[in-house]
Amino acid sequence: MKSRFLPYGTQYIDTIDRNKILKILKSNLITQGPEIKKFEDKFAKYVGSKYAVACASGTAALHMSCLALGINSKSKILTSAITFVASANCAEYLGANVDFVDVDKKTFCISVAELEKKLKKKKIDLVISVHLSGHSSDMSEIYKLKKKYNFHIIEDSCHALGGKFNNFKVGSCKYSDISTFSFHPVKPITTGEGGMITTNNKKIYEKLLLYRTHGIHKNPSKFENKKLAYDKYNQRNMWYYEMKLLGFNYRITDFQAALGISQLTKLNRFTKKRNQIAKYYNFKFKNIKFLRTPPNSKNVHHTYHLYTILIDFKKLGITKNQLMKYLYKKKIGSQVLYIPVFLQPYYKNKYNYKSSDFPVSMEYYEQALSIPIFHGLKKKEQDNIIKKIIRFLNFN
Ligand SMILES: Cc1ncc(COP(=O)(O)O)c(C=O)c1O
């Protein structure tokens, strides 16, 4: 049998998932039907939050969250230097000042010590912490800083659905105002494109509902223009709605939500399998010189959205690109997640932050390589990946 190409991550969709989507496609309501609220309720129950709002993507979730927290052109925000650009872009959309924090040496999530250094220097309105690769940031320590310096917290949990910190599910918002998720195909569960926001704050929840759909609502008790809203018999005009603020079309479809519900029922199984794959990699890579396996703190339940190894290419005298190309030829996908965001031309040209201020992020960037981890990865395939990596490191 011909071997298949193994990507660094991919979705797992089965016949049950497909049938759930088909059922909605055969119904009358394919966009704003009943599945969305069902998905939100099940999601909130799963993570242990009061409210959940489904939306078009993880990026939309971050953007709306910034809006709901009142971020604007006068705001100052901090996020992790190692993340996908969306964690910073969401505040840029609103004209806010965006700065980055170096990552922690052990977890590669935002460094609490570096965060405090920045908080001491300037007033910050919002910190967006990123649970890189599925390993939660040190949320209880960040929360302590929130109490001391007074800022909002968004957890960018796009990698960490199914994970825990201090035994609280990621998304419970135990230590934050808002938590955001993505359902892009490589993420812990998928809806194609899609996202979710969780919060325990009713005011934030109500704002998010408005921002998701053009700022429009149909709640009679909140209508401002009673003359337009009611007829001469004091009956509410059936067509009437009001636009209260400038929102977006950030909605998810009903068939995506149906897929999301179906995927959510498999999430624990997915997370367990990813942990098994990671454990086997950890075991096989344990004694390989110049190779470090991913962190896993005691108070964290990792989701292993990514399995990222750190290789000291300098000491080995090879380049990351050489290894990546070799693996690619052997039908093994790998990826660098992520290029430090402050190095991206947009951010470089606008802010010109210095690499020397982010030594841990720079070292991480030099060494990090994410290798395949996904639900459908077979043991034989994993053995082959391990063999190929070790062989390349030993003979180059
Ligand atoms: C950490 C992080 N934040 C935000 C996003 C944005 O999510 P989406 O692609 O669903 O817009 C991603 C997705 O790639 C991500 O990895």
XYZ file of C-alpha atoms and ligand atoms in Angstrom:
412
model
C 0.000 0.000 0.000
C 1.260 3.490 -0.875
C 2.043 5.634 2.147
C 0.111 8.860 2.573
C 1.447 12.347 3.280
C 1.279 13.110 7.007
C 0.430 16.736 7.800
C 1.452 18.346 11.118
C -2.233 18.434 12.021
C -5.583 17.626 10.450
C -9.261 17.117 11.212
C -11.062 13.892 12.028
C -14.561 13.773 10.548
C -16.595 10.565 10.475
C -19.908 9.400 8.972
C -21.859 10.512 12.039
C -20.467 14.050 11.603
C -21.283 14.051 7.903
C -24.855 12.860 8.526
C -25.425 15.605 11.106
C -24.419 18.218 8.523
C -26.579 16.620 5.826
C -29.617 16.672 8.085
C -29.338 20.447 8.476
C -28.636 20.962 4.778
C -31.935 19.207 4.069
C -33.831 21.476 6.494
C -35.155 24.992 5.865
C -32.846 26.892 8.182
C -29.239 26.461 7.167
C -27.878 29.654 8.703
C -29.648 30.917 11.813
C -31.340 27.696 12.921
C -31.619 25.952 16.296
C -28.256 24.148 16.181
C -26.264 27.299 16.978
C -27.852 27.858 20.397
C -27.631 24.125 21.104
C -23.916 24.182 20.235
C -23.368 27.219 22.461
C -25.204 25.636 25.395
C -23.330 22.344 25.109
C -20.022 24.155 24.733
C -20.638 26.355 27.793
C -21.609 23.263 29.773
C -18.469 21.427 28.638
C -16.023 24.191 29.611
C -18.008 25.328 32.650
C -18.762 28.920 31.627
C -22.074 30.771 31.990
C -22.253 31.956 28.387
C -20.944 30.956 24.971
C -21.248 32.751 21.617
C -20.485 30.866 18.392
C -19.058 32.857 15.506
C -17.354 32.744 12.120
C -13.735 32.124 13.187
C -11.217 32.341 15.998
C -10.161 35.707 14.599
C -13.753 36.996 14.673
C -13.961 35.732 18.265
C -10.872 37.742 19.242
C -12.006 40.870 17.389
C -15.482 40.838 18.966
C -13.981 40.165 22.378
C -11.777 43.253 22.096
C -14.830 45.277 21.030
C -16.917 43.963 23.924
C -14.157 44.975 26.363
C -14.153 48.491 24.941
C -10.731 48.366 23.292
C -10.195 51.404 21.072
C -7.493 53.645 19.593
C -6.487 54.858 23.070
C -6.009 51.345 24.451
C -2.754 49.561 25.108
C -2.621 45.807 24.874
C -0.035 43.087 25.449
C 0.111 39.624 23.980
C 2.602 36.794 23.663
C 5.449 37.221 21.184
C 4.971 33.629 20.024
C 1.490 33.248 18.620
C -0.518 33.408 15.420
C -0.844 36.971 14.128
C -4.585 37.022 14.913
C -3.861 37.360 18.679
C -2.342 40.780 17.973
C -4.322 41.807 14.885
C -7.607 41.784 16.810
C -6.503 44.881 18.744
C -4.812 46.459 15.712
C -8.209 46.419 13.948
C -9.367 48.852 16.629
C -6.333 51.113 16.387
C -4.974 50.040 19.780
C -1.275 50.054 20.622
C 0.019 46.480 20.552
C 3.117 45.334 22.395
C 4.495 41.849 22.987
C 5.798 39.933 25.986
C 8.636 37.435 25.793
C 7.677 33.827 26.455
C 8.451 31.725 29.485
C 11.547 29.499 29.277
C 9.644 26.409 30.379
C 6.179 26.704 28.835
C 6.715 29.081 25.884
C 3.511 30.821 26.896
C 3.594 34.462 28.061
C 6.245 34.965 30.761
C 4.640 36.241 33.959
C 7.870 37.957 35.087
C 8.293 39.736 31.738
C 4.616 40.669 31.768
C 4.980 42.350 35.150
C 8.021 44.290 33.925
C 5.880 45.800 31.147
C 2.935 46.414 33.469
C 5.207 48.401 35.780
C 6.252 50.648 32.892
C 2.888 51.525 31.326
C -0.850 51.288 31.938
C -2.206 48.285 30.052
C -5.898 47.809 29.245
C -5.847 44.236 28.037
C -3.599 41.178 28.141
C -4.241 38.442 25.592
C -2.603 35.278 26.887
C -2.101 32.446 24.434
C -2.207 28.773 25.416
C 0.498 27.787 22.963
C 0.216 24.299 21.448
C -2.515 23.449 23.965
C -0.510 24.104 27.145
C -2.313 26.661 29.299
C -0.558 29.875 30.286
C 0.011 30.409 34.006
C -3.466 31.872 34.451
C -3.561 32.118 38.251
C -0.370 34.228 38.248
C -1.647 36.419 35.396
C -4.880 36.837 37.346
C -2.892 38.008 40.393
C -1.319 40.680 38.189
C -4.775 41.688 36.949
C -5.805 42.348 40.561
C -2.652 44.412 41.107
C -2.529 46.402 37.858
C -6.182 46.326 36.749
C -6.477 45.146 33.159
C -8.796 42.847 31.201
C -7.758 39.324 30.253
C -8.660 37.423 27.107
C -7.407 33.863 26.931
C -6.652 32.968 23.341
C -7.606 29.330 23.819
C -7.636 28.433 20.135
C -5.188 25.563 20.805
C -6.473 24.467 24.166
C -10.072 23.253 23.971
C -10.241 20.105 26.102
C -7.402 21.258 28.340
C -7.326 22.296 31.992
C -5.453 24.644 34.289
C -5.564 23.989 38.065
C -8.295 21.479 37.274
C -10.520 24.160 35.709
C -11.385 23.573 32.070
C -9.865 26.042 29.627
C -12.819 28.246 28.677
C -14.316 28.339 32.168
C -12.961 31.906 32.502
C -12.005 31.204 36.094
C -9.042 33.587 35.674
C -10.166 35.775 32.771
C -12.945 37.927 31.333
C -13.181 36.028 28.077
C -11.838 32.898 26.434
C -11.771 32.442 22.638
C -11.631 29.322 20.459
C -11.107 28.403 16.812
C -12.604 25.482 14.926
C -10.241 25.621 11.968
C -9.538 22.045 10.750
C -6.206 21.639 12.561
C -7.749 22.673 15.902
C -8.977 20.292 18.671
C -12.443 20.138 17.032
C -13.537 21.558 13.704
C -16.505 23.199 11.995
C -14.516 24.063 8.846
C -14.074 27.708 9.738
C -15.638 28.721 13.048
C -15.070 30.081 16.514
C -16.508 30.392 20.019
C -16.297 32.906 22.848
C -16.996 32.047 26.471
C -17.542 34.417 29.395
C -19.265 34.560 32.772
C -20.217 38.218 32.354
C -23.770 38.904 31.160
C -22.998 42.411 29.861
C -20.106 41.099 27.757
C -22.326 38.275 26.502
C -25.064 40.665 25.402
C -22.570 42.889 23.598
C -21.077 39.898 21.794
C -24.523 38.909 20.495
C -24.897 42.403 19.038
C -21.417 42.574 17.511
C -21.928 39.188 15.853
C -24.844 40.397 13.787
C -24.358 44.005 12.633
C -25.267 45.461 16.031
C -28.894 44.546 15.322
C -31.382 43.325 17.927
C -35.120 42.589 18.075
C -35.670 42.946 21.825
C -38.762 45.209 22.302
C -37.790 46.161 25.851
C -34.610 47.733 24.458
C -36.091 49.567 21.446
C -35.149 53.250 21.459
C -37.514 54.482 18.747
C -40.951 53.541 20.097
C -42.752 55.447 17.326
C -41.216 53.284 14.658
C -41.403 50.134 16.734
C -45.170 50.193 17.432
C -48.340 50.756 15.333
C -51.286 52.987 16.299
C -52.856 50.077 18.215
C -49.683 49.867 20.295
C -48.780 46.580 18.672
C -45.143 45.890 17.906
C -44.407 46.145 14.187
C -43.495 42.638 13.081
C -40.637 43.674 10.799
C -39.015 46.058 13.203
C -35.435 45.801 14.436
C -32.868 48.294 15.636
C -29.157 48.654 14.986
C -27.631 49.806 18.253
C -23.949 49.757 17.446
C -21.609 49.095 14.546
C -21.333 45.328 14.363
C -20.309 42.731 11.790
C -21.561 39.633 10.084
C -19.527 37.226 12.201
C -22.172 34.490 12.303
C -21.584 30.764 12.006
C -24.009 28.601 9.981
C -26.408 26.064 11.413
C -24.787 23.138 9.592
C -21.383 24.126 10.982
C -22.906 24.221 14.459
C -24.351 20.729 13.891
C -20.850 19.538 13.024
C -19.500 21.331 16.095
C -21.964 19.527 18.392
C -21.028 16.192 16.884
C -17.307 16.926 17.189
C -17.723 18.065 20.798
C -19.026 14.626 21.751
C -15.687 13.193 20.543
C -13.454 15.835 22.118
C -12.380 13.818 25.167
C -11.486 10.907 22.903
C -9.508 13.251 20.628
C -7.601 14.746 23.568
C -6.828 11.318 25.001
C -5.454 10.102 21.675
C -3.303 13.230 21.245
C -1.923 12.694 24.750
C -1.099 9.066 23.880
C 0.717 10.150 20.723
C 2.643 12.804 22.666
C 3.593 10.337 25.395
C 5.043 7.940 22.838
C 7.000 10.724 21.111
C 8.286 11.882 24.526
C 9.422 8.357 25.358
C 11.181 7.793 22.022
C 12.835 11.232 21.953
C 13.873 11.170 25.626
C 17.569 10.565 25.137
C 18.141 12.227 21.794
C 20.953 14.744 22.003
C 20.100 18.374 21.170
C 16.372 17.592 21.073
C 13.879 18.812 23.685
C 10.324 17.506 23.974
C 7.370 19.841 24.737
C 6.666 21.138 28.263
C 3.887 19.752 30.420
C 3.399 21.490 33.763
C 1.896 19.580 36.692
C -1.173 21.801 37.052
C -1.923 21.687 33.318
C -3.878 19.186 31.294
C -2.302 19.524 27.857
C -4.350 19.139 24.682
C -1.326 18.675 22.392
C -2.972 20.634 19.630
C 0.639 20.764 18.402
C 3.585 18.550 19.172
C 6.554 20.898 18.946
C 10.097 19.678 19.429
C 13.030 21.998 20.024
C 16.216 21.105 18.210
C 19.516 22.863 18.734
C 20.292 23.174 15.037
C 23.301 25.399 15.699
C 25.025 22.752 17.808
C 24.127 20.066 15.301
C 25.481 22.129 12.423
C 22.375 21.684 10.290
C 19.482 23.973 9.411
C 15.837 23.614 10.234
C 15.051 23.988 6.569
C 17.254 20.978 5.728
C 15.358 18.821 8.208
C 11.980 20.104 7.011
C 12.853 19.429 3.380
C 14.132 15.935 4.203
C 10.927 15.133 6.099
C 8.800 16.547 3.309
C 10.521 14.237 0.814
C 9.658 11.364 3.139
C 6.016 12.507 3.111
C 6.177 13.918 6.630
C 4.762 17.406 7.112
C 6.179 19.787 9.701
C 5.673 23.460 10.463
C 7.178 26.348 12.393
C 4.556 27.693 14.762
C 5.197 30.549 15.059
C 7.435 33.267 13.652
C 7.561 35.875 16.490
C 4.813 38.319 15.571
C 6.957 41.451 16.109
C 9.183 40.251 13.215
C 6.298 40.417 10.729
C 6.810 43.369 8.359
C 3.536 45.046 9.421
C 4.575 45.079 13.076
C 8.251 45.720 12.330
C 7.397 48.754 10.187
C 4.905 50.114 12.665
C 6.590 49.514 16.024
C 10.130 48.296 15.329
C 10.417 46.219 18.518
C 13.904 44.802 19.048
C 14.563 41.043 18.835
C 17.070 41.412 21.682
C 14.151 42.247 24.000
C 12.682 38.800 23.321
C 15.581 36.349 23.801
C 13.476 33.322 24.754
C 11.067 33.828 21.845
C 13.993 34.146 19.440
C 15.584 30.944 20.706
C 12.232 29.191 20.513
C 11.806 30.372 16.934
C 15.262 29.080 15.990
C 14.612 25.644 17.452
C 10.884 24.887 17.212
C 9.446 22.405 14.758
C 5.929 20.982 14.980
C 5.643 17.409 13.759
C 2.501 15.372 12.990
C -0.068 14.867 15.725
C -3.709 14.187 14.909
C -6.435 11.738 15.822
C -6.008 9.503 12.772
C -2.219 9.106 13.089
C -1.338 5.411 13.177
C 1.343 3.888 15.423
C 3.247 2.626 12.370
C 3.219 6.101 10.873
C 4.413 7.618 14.142
C 7.244 5.066 14.350
C 8.309 6.059 10.856
C 8.303 9.780 11.760
C 10.440 9.089 14.847
C 12.839 6.914 12.870
C 13.277 9.501 10.134
C 13.914 12.378 12.553
C 16.436 10.437 14.638
C 18.193 9.184 11.525
C 18.516 12.700 10.132
C 19.833 14.115 13.403
C 22.356 11.290 13.806
C 23.756 11.323 10.310
C 24.031 15.000 9.622
C -3.433 31.051 18.646
C -4.432 31.347 17.571
N -5.217 32.431 17.710
C -6.146 32.730 16.780
C -6.325 31.979 15.655
C -7.322 32.385 14.632
O -8.321 31.424 14.421
P -9.056 31.317 13.012
O -8.115 30.734 12.027
O -10.225 30.416 13.295
O -9.494 32.685 12.640
C -5.535 30.838 15.473
C -5.731 29.987 14.294
O -4.922 29.682 13.501
C -4.543 30.531 16.442
O -3.739 29.468 16.290
